[in-house]
mmCIF file of C-alpha atoms in Angstrom:
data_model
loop_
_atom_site.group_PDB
_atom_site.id
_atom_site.type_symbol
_atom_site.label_atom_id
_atom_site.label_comp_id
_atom_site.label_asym_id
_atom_site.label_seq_id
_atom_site.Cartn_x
_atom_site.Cartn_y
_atom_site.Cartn_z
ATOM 1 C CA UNK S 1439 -38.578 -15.738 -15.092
ATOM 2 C CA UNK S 1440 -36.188 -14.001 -13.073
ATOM 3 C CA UNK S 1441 -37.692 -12.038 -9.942
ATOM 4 C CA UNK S 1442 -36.067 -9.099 -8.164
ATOM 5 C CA UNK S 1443 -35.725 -9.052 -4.486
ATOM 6 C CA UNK S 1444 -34.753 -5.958 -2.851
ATOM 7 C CA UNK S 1445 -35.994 -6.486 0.964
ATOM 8 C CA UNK S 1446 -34.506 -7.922 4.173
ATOM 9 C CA UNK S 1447 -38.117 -9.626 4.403
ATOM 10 C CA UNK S 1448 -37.821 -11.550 1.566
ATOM 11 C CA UNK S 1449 -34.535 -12.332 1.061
ATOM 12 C CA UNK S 1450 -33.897 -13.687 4.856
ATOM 13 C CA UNK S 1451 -37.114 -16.162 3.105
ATOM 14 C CA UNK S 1452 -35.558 -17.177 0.433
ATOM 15 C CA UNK S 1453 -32.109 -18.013 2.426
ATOM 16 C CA UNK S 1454 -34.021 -20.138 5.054
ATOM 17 C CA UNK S 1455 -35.296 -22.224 1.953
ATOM 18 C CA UNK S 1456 -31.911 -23.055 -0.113
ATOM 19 C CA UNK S 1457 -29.603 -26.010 0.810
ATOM 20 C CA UNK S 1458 -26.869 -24.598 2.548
ATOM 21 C CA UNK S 1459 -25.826 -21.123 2.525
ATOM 22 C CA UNK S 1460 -22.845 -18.524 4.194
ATOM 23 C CA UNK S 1461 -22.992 -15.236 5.518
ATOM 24 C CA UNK S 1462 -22.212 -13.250 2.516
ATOM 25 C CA UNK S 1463 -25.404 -14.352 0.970
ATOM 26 C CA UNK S 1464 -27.170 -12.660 3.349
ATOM 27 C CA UNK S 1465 -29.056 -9.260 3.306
ATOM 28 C CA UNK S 1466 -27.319 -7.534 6.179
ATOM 29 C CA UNK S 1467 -23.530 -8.230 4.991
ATOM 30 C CA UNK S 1468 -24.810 -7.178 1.076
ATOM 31 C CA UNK S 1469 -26.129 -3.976 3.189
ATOM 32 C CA UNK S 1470 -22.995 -2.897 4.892
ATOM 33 C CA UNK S 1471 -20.776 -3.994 1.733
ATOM 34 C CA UNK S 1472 -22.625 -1.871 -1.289
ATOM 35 C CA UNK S 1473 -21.190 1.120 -2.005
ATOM 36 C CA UNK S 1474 -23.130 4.227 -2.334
ATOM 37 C CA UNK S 1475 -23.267 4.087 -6.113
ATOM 38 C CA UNK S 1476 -24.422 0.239 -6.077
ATOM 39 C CA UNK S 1477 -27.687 -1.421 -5.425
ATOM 40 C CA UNK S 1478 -27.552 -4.976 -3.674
ATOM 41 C CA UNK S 1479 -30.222 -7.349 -5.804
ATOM 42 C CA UNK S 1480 -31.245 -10.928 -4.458
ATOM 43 C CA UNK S 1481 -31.979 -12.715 -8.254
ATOM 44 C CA UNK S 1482 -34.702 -15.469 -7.944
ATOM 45 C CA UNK S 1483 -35.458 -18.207 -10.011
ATOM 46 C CA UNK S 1484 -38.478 -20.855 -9.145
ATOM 47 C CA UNK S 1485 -39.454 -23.881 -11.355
ATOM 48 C CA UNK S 1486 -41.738 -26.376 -10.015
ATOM 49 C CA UNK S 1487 -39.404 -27.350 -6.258
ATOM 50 C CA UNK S 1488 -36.530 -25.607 -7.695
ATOM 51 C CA UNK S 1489 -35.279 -22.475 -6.552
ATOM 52 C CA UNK S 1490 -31.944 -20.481 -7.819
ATOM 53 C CA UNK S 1491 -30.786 -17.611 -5.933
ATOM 54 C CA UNK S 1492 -27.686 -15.382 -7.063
ATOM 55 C CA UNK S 1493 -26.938 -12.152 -5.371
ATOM 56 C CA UNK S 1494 -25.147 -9.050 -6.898
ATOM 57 C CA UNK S 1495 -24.223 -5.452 -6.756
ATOM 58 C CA UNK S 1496 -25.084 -3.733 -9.864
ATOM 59 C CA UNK S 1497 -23.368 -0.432 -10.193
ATOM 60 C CA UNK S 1498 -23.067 1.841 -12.749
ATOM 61 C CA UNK S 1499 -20.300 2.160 -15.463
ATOM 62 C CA UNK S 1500 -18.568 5.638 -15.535
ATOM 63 C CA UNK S 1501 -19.326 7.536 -18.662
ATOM 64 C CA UNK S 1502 -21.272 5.225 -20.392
ATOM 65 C CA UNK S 1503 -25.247 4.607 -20.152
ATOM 66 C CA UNK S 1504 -24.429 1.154 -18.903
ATOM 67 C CA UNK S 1505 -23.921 -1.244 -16.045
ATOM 68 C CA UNK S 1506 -22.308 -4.513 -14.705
ATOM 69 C CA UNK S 1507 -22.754 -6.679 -11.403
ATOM 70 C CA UNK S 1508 -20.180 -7.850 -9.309
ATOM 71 C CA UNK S 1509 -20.202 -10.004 -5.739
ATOM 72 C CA UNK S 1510 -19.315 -8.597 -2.210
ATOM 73 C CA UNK S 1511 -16.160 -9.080 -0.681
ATOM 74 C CA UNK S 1512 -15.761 -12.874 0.403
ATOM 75 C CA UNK S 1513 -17.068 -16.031 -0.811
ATOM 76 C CA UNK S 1514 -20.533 -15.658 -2.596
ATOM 77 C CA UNK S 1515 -22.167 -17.208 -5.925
ATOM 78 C CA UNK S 1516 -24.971 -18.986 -6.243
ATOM 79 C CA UNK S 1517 -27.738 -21.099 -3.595
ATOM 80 C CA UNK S 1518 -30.499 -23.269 -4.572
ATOM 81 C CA UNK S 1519 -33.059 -24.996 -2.710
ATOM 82 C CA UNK S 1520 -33.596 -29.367 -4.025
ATOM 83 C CA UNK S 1521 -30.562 -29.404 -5.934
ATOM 84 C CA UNK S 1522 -30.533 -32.883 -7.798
ATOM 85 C CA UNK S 1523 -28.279 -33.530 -10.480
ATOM 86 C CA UNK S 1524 -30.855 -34.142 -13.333
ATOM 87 C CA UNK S 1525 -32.203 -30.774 -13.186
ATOM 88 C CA UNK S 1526 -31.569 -28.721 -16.711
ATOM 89 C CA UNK S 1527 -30.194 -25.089 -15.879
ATOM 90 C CA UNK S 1528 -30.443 -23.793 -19.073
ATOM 91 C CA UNK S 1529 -34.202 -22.541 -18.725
ATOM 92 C CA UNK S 1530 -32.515 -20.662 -15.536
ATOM 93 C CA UNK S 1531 -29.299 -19.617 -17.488
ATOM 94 C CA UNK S 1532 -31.809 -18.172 -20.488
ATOM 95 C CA UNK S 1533 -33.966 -16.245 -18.079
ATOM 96 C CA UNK S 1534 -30.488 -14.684 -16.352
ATOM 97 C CA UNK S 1535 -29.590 -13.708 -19.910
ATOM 98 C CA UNK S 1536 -32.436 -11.849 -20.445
ATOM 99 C CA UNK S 1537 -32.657 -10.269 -17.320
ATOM 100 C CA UNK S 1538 -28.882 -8.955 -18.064
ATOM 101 C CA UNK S 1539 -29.490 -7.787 -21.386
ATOM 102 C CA UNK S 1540 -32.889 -6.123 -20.441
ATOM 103 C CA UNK S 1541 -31.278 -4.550 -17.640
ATOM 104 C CA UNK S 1542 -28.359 -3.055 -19.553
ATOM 105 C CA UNK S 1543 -25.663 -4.848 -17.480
ATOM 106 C CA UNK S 1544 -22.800 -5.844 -19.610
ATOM 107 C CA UNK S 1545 -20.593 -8.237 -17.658
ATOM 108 C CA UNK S 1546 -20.752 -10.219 -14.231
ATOM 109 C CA UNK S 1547 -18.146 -10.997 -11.822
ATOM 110 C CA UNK S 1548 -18.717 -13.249 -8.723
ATOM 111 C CA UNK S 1549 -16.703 -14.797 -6.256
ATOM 112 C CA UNK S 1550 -17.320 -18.345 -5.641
ATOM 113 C CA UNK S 1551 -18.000 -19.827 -2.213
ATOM 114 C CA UNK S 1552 -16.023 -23.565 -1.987
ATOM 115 C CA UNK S 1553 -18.283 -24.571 0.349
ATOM 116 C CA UNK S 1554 -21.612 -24.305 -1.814
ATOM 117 C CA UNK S 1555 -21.829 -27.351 -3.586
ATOM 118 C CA UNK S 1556 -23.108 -27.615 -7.301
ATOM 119 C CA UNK S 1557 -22.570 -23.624 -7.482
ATOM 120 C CA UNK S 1558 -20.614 -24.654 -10.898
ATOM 121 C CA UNK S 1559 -23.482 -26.825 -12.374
ATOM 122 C CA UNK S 1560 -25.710 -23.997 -11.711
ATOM 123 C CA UNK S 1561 -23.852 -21.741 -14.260
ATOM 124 C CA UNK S 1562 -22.014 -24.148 -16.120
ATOM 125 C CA UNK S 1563 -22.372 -22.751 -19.882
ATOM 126 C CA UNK S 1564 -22.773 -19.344 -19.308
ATOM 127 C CA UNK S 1565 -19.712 -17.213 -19.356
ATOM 128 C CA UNK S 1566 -16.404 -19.070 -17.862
ATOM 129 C CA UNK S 1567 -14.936 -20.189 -14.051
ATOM 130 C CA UNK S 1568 -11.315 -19.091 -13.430
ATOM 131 C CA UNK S 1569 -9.573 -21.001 -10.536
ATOM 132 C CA UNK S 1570 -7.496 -18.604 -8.747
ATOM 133 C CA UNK S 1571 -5.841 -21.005 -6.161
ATOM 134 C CA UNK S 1572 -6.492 -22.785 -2.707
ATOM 135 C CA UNK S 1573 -7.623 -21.419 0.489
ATOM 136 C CA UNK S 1574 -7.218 -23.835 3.384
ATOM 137 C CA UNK S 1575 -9.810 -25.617 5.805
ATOM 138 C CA UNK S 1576 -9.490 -26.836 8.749
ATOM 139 C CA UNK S 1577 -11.843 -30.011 8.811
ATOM 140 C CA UNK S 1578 -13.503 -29.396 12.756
ATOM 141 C CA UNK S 1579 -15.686 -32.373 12.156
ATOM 142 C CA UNK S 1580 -12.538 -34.090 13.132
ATOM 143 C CA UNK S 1581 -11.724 -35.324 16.871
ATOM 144 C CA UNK S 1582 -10.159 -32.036 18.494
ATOM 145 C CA UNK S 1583 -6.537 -34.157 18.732
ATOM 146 C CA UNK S 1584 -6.650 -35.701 15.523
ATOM 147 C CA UNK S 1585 -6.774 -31.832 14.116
ATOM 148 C CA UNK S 1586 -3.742 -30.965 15.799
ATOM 149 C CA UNK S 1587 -1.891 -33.732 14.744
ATOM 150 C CA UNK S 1588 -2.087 -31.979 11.356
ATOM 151 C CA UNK S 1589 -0.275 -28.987 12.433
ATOM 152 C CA UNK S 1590 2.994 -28.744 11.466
ATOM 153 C CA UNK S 1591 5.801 -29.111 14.121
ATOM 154 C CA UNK S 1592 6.746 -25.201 14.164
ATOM 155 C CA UNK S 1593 3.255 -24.422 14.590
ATOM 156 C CA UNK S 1594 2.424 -26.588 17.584
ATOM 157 C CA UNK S 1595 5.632 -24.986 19.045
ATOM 158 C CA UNK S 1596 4.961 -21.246 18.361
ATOM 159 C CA UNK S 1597 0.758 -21.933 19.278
ATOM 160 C CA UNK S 1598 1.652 -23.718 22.870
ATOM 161 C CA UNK S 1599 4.261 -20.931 23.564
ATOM 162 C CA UNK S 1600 1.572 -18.083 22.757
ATOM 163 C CA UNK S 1601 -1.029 -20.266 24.610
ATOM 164 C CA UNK S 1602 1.728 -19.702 27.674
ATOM 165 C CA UNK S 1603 2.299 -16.151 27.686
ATOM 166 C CA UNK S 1604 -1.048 -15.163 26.564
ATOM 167 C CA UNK S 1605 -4.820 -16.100 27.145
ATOM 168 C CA UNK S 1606 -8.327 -15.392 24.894
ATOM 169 C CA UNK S 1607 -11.152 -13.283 25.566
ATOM 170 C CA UNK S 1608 -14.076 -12.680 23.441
ATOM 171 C CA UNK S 1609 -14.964 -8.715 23.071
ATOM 172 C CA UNK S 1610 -18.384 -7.010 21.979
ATOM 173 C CA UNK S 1611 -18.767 -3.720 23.465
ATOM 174 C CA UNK S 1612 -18.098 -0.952 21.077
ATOM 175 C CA UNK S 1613 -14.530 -0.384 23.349
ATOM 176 C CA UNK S 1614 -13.582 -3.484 22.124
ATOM 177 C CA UNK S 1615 -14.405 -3.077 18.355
ATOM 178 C CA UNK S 1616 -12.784 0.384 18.598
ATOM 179 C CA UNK S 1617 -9.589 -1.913 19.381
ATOM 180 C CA UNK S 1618 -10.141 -4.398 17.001
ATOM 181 C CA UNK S 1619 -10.271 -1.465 14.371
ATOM 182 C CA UNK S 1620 -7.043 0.008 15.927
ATOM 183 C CA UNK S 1621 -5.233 -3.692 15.411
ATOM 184 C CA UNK S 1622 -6.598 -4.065 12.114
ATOM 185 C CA UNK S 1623 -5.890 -0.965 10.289
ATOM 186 C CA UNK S 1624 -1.896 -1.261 12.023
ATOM 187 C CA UNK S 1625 -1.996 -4.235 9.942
ATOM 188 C CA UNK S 1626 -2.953 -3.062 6.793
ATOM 189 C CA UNK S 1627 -0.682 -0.526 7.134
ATOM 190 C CA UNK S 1628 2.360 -3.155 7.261
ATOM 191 C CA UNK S 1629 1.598 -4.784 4.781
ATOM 192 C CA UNK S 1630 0.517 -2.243 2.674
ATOM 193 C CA UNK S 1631 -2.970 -2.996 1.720
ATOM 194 C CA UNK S 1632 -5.000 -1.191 -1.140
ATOM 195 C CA UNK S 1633 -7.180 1.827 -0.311
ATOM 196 C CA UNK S 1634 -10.488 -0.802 0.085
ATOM 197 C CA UNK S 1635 -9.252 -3.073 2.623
ATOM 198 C CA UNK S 1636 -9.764 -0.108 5.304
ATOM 199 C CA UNK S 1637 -13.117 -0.435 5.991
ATOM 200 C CA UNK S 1638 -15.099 2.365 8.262
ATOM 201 C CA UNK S 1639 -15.626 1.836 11.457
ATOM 202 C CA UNK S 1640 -19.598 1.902 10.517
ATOM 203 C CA UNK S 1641 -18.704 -1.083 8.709
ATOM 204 C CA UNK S 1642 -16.881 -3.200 11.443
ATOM 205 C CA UNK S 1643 -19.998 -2.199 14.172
ATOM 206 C CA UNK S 1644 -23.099 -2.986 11.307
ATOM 207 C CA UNK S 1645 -21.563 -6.232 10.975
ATOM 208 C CA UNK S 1646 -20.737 -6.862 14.585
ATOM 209 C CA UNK S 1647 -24.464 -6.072 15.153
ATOM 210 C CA UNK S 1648 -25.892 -7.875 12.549
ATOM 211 C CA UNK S 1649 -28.534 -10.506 13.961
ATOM 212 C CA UNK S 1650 -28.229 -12.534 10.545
ATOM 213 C CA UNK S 1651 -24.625 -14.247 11.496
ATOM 214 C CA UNK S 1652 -22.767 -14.619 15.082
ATOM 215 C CA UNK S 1653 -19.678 -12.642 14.806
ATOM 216 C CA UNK S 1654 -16.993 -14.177 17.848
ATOM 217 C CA UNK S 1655 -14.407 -10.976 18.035
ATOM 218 C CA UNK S 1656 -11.423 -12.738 19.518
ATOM 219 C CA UNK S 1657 -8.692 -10.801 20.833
ATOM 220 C CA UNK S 1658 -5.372 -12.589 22.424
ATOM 221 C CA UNK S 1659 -4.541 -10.791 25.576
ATOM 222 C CA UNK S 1660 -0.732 -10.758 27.515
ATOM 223 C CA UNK S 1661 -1.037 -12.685 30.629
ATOM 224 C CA UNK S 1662 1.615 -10.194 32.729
ATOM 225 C CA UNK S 1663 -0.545 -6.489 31.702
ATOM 226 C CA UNK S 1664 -3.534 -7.630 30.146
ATOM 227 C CA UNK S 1665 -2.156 -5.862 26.849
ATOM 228 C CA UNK S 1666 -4.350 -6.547 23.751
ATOM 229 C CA UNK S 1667 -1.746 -8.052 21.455
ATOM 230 C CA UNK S 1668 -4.157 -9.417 18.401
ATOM 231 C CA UNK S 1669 -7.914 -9.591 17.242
ATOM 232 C CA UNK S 1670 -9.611 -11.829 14.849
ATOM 233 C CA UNK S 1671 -13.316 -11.323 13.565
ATOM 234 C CA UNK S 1672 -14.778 -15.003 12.966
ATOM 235 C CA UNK S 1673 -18.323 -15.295 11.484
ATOM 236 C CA UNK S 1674 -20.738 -18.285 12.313
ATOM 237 C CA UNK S 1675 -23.173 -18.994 10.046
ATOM 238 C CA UNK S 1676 -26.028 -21.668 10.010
ATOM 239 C CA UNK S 1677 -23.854 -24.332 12.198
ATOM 240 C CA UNK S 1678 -21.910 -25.328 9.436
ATOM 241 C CA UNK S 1679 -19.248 -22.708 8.692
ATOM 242 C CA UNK S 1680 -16.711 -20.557 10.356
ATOM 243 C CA UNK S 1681 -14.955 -17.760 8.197
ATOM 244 C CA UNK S 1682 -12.214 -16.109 9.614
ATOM 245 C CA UNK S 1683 -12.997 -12.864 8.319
ATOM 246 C CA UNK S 1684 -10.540 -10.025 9.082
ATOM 247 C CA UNK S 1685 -7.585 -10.052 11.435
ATOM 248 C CA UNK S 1686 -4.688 -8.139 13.033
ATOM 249 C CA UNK S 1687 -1.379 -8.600 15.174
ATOM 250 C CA UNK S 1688 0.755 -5.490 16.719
ATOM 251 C CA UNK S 1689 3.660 -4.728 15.176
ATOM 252 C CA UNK S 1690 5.938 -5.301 18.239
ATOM 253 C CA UNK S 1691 4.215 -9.043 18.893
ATOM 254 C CA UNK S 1692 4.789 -10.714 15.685
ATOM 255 C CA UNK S 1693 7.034 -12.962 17.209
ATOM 256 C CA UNK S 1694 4.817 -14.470 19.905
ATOM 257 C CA UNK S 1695 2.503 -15.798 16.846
ATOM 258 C CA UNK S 1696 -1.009 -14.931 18.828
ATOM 259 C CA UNK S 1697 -2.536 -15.509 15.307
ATOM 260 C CA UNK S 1698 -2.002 -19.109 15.691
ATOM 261 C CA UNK S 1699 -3.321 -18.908 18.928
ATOM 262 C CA UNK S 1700 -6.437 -17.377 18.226
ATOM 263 C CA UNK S 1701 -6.738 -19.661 15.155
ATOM 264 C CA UNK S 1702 -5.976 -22.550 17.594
ATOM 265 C CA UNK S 1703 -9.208 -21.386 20.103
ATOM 266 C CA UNK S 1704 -11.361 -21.032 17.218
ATOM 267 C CA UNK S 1705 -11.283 -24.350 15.706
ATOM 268 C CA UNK S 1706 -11.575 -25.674 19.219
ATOM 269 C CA UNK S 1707 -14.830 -23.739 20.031
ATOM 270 C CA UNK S 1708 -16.464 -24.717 16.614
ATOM 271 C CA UNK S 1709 -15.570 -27.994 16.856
ATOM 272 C CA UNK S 1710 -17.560 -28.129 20.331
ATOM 273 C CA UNK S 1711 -20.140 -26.269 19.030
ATOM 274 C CA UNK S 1712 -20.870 -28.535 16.095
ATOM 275 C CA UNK S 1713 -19.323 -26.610 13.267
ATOM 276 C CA UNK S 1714 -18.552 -28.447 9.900
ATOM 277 C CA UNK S 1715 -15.687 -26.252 7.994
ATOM 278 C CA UNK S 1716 -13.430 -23.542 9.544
ATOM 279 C CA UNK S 1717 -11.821 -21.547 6.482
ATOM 280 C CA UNK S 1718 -8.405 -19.421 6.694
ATOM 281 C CA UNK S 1719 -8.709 -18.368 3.388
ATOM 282 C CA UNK S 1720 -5.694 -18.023 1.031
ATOM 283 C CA UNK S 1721 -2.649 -15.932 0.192
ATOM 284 C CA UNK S 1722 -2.724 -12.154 -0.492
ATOM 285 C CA UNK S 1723 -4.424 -11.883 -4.001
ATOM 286 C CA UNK S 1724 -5.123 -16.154 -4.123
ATOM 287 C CA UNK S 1725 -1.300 -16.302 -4.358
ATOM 288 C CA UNK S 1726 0.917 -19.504 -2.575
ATOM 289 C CA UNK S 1727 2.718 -16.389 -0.186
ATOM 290 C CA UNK S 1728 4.103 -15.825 3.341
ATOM 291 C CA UNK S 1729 0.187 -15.770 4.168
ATOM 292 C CA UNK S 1730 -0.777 -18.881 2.441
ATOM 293 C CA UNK S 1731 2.012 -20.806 4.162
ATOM 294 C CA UNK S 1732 1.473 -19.671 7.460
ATOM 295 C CA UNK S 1733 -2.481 -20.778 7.827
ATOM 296 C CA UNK S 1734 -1.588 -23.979 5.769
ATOM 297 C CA UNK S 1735 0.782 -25.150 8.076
ATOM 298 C CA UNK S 1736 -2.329 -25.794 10.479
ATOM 299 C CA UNK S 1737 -4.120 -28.217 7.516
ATOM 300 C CA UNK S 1738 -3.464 -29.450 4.273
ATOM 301 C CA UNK S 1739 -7.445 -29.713 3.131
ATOM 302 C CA UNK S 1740 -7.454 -27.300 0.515
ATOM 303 C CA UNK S 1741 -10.083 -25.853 -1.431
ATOM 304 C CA UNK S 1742 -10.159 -24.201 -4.701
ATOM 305 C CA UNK S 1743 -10.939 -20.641 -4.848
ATOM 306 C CA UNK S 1744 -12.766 -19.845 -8.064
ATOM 307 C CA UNK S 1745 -14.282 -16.771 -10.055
ATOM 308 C CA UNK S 1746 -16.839 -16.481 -12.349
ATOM 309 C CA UNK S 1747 -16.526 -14.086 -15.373
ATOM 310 C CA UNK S 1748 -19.552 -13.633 -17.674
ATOM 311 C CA UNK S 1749 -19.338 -10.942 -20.532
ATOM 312 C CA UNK S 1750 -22.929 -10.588 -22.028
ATOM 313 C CA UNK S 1751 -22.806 -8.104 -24.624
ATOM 314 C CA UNK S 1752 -19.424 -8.694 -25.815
ATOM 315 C CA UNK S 1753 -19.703 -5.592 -28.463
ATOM 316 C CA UNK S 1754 -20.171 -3.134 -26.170
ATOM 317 C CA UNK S 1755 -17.836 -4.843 -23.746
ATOM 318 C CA UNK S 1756 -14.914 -4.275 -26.295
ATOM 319 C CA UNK S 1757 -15.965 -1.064 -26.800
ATOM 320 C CA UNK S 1758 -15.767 0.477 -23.355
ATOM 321 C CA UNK S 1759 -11.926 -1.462 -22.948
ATOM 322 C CA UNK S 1760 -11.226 0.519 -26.198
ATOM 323 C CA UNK S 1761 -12.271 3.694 -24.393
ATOM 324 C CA UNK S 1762 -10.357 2.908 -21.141
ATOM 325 C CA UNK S 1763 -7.861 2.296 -22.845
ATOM 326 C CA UNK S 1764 -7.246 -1.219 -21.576
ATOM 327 C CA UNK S 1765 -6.349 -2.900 -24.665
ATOM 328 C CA UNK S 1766 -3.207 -4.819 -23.190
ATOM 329 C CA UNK S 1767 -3.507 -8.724 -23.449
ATOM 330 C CA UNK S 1768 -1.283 -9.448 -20.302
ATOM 331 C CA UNK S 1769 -3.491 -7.409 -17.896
ATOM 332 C CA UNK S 1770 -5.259 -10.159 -15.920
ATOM 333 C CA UNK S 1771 -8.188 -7.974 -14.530
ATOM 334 C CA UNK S 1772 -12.048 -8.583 -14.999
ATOM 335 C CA UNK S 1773 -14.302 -6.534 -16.616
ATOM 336 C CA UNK S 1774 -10.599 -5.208 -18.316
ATOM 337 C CA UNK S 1775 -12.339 -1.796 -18.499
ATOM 338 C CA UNK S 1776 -12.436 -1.248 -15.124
ATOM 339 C CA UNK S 1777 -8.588 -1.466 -15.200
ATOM 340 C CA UNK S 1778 -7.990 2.465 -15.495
ATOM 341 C CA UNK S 1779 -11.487 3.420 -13.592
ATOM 342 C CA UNK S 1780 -10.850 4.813 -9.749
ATOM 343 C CA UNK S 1781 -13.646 1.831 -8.340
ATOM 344 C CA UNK S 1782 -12.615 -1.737 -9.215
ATOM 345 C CA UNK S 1783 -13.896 -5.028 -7.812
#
């Protein structure tokens, strides 16, 4: 049977139980992601020592008396607690099923996180995984010089000449997130980002101040004025993983590559710190771009990215793309429906 947890209370229980799990699992980040018109659910499963958790945001479906579920922004999917590779999911994947259908909620679409293990054996037979690409990890388990060997020559260059003109501070007043936001939106601007990538600044403070992960807000500072040149939000989570979560550079300081350097510090800290796995992330879109290129030319341990796409009622799924009109085979977009709609995932 699949239980229903709606509560910081109980879902910060359920976390502490599971194997391993990241910040956008957890209550607060589901909290500050939802939009108005969608409800963040924690879905349980227990059997015997096994527990399945998969959280969603269920939202509505415009004009029709239905509904589908979708993951936050990030890296989510499933967690379990005593994974062992002779359990049966298919008692699990049955009782998800049911809860769908009961529920009304025609399709699912989660992000996976690639450093979850067994998240595929968990759902494994129950709609399909699409791999959308690599994201790149820096492995900080690694001796801090062996990690830099793995840089690639331009990048050692361009980090020990920012390293030079500039040096690292960590911010947390609500002046400094206020500057972050500044940073950030100048980048999205450049680089022309859709509508949803400018979060509020509500947003940016709820997750600053969330006591659920440790959020580092890095910004790389010019030695000669002590001009703010860059910002980076990293998230901790559980001593095992560092995300680097949102970032921006000024315009007129592209050149002196304080990205890199504020990558650089990061991996440096977490290493010290005891960190496992510091993740870049991918390309724009999970594509092999400009942005790909640049954070794997500080490691080559890739990891897949990879989406899962579940279409429960498949009749009524085919009827809302007919009324969308979203019948077009080449249109690579999940739930297709959505495709014309004003909210997407």
């Amino acid at each position: 049977m699949i239980s229903e947890i709606l509560n910081k209370v109980e879902w910060d229980e359920v976390l502490k139980s599971v194997d391993a799990y990241d910040f956008y699992h957890t209550f607060d980040y589901h909290a500050i992601s939802k939009r108005e018109d969608e409800q963040a659910v924690f879905l349980v499963y227990r059997l015997d020592h096994v527990l399945i958790g998969l959280p969603l945001l269920i939202r509505s479906i415009e004009g029709a008396n239905y509904f589908d579920a979708t993951s936050v922004y990030g890296y989510a999917g499933p967690v379990i607690k005593n994974y062992s590779s002779s359990i049966n999911f298919s008692e699990f994947q049955n009782c998800l099923e049911r809860y769908f259908e009961e529920k009304k909620i025609i399709s699912i679409f989660s992000r996976l996180n690639p450093y979850i293990n067994n998240q595929e054996h968990i759902i494994n037979g129950i709609g399909y995984i699409d791999g959308l690409g690599d994201i790149v990890n820096i492995d900080i388990t690694k001796e801090i010089d062996l990690q830099r060997q793995l840089y690639s020559k331009s990048t050692k260059n361009r980090v020990n000449k920012a390293r030079k003109l500039c040096h690292v501070k960590i911010g947390s007043s609500e002046k400094d997130i206020m500057t972050f936001i500044d940073i950030y939106y100048e980048n999205m601007n450049r680089v022309n980002a859709k509508k949803e990538y400018y979060f509020s600044k509500e947003y940016f403070m709820n997750i600053v101040n969330s006591k659920d992960f440790q959020v580092d807000v890095s910004f790389a500072v010019l030695n000669e004025n002590n001009e703010i040149i860059s910002a980076a939000m990293m998230i901790k989570t559980n001593s095992e993983i560092i995300q680097y979560h949102l970032s921006g550079t000024k315009n007129d300081y592209l050149n002196l590559n304080p990205m890199g350097l504020l990558i650089d510090e990061t991996r440096i800290s977490g290493t010290k710190e005891g960190y496992k796995y510091f993740n870049l992330g991918g390309g724009l879109g999970s594509e092999s771009d400009s942005l790909f290129n640049f954070k794997a030319n500080f490691s080559k341990d890739f990891k897949k990215f990879q989406v899962w796409k579940y279409i429960v009622n498949k009749k009524v799924y085919d009827m809302l793309v007919e009324q969308n009109n979203c019948l077009s085979k080449d249109i690579n977009f999940f739930p297709l429906y959505r495709y014309n709609l004003s909210e997407n995932h």
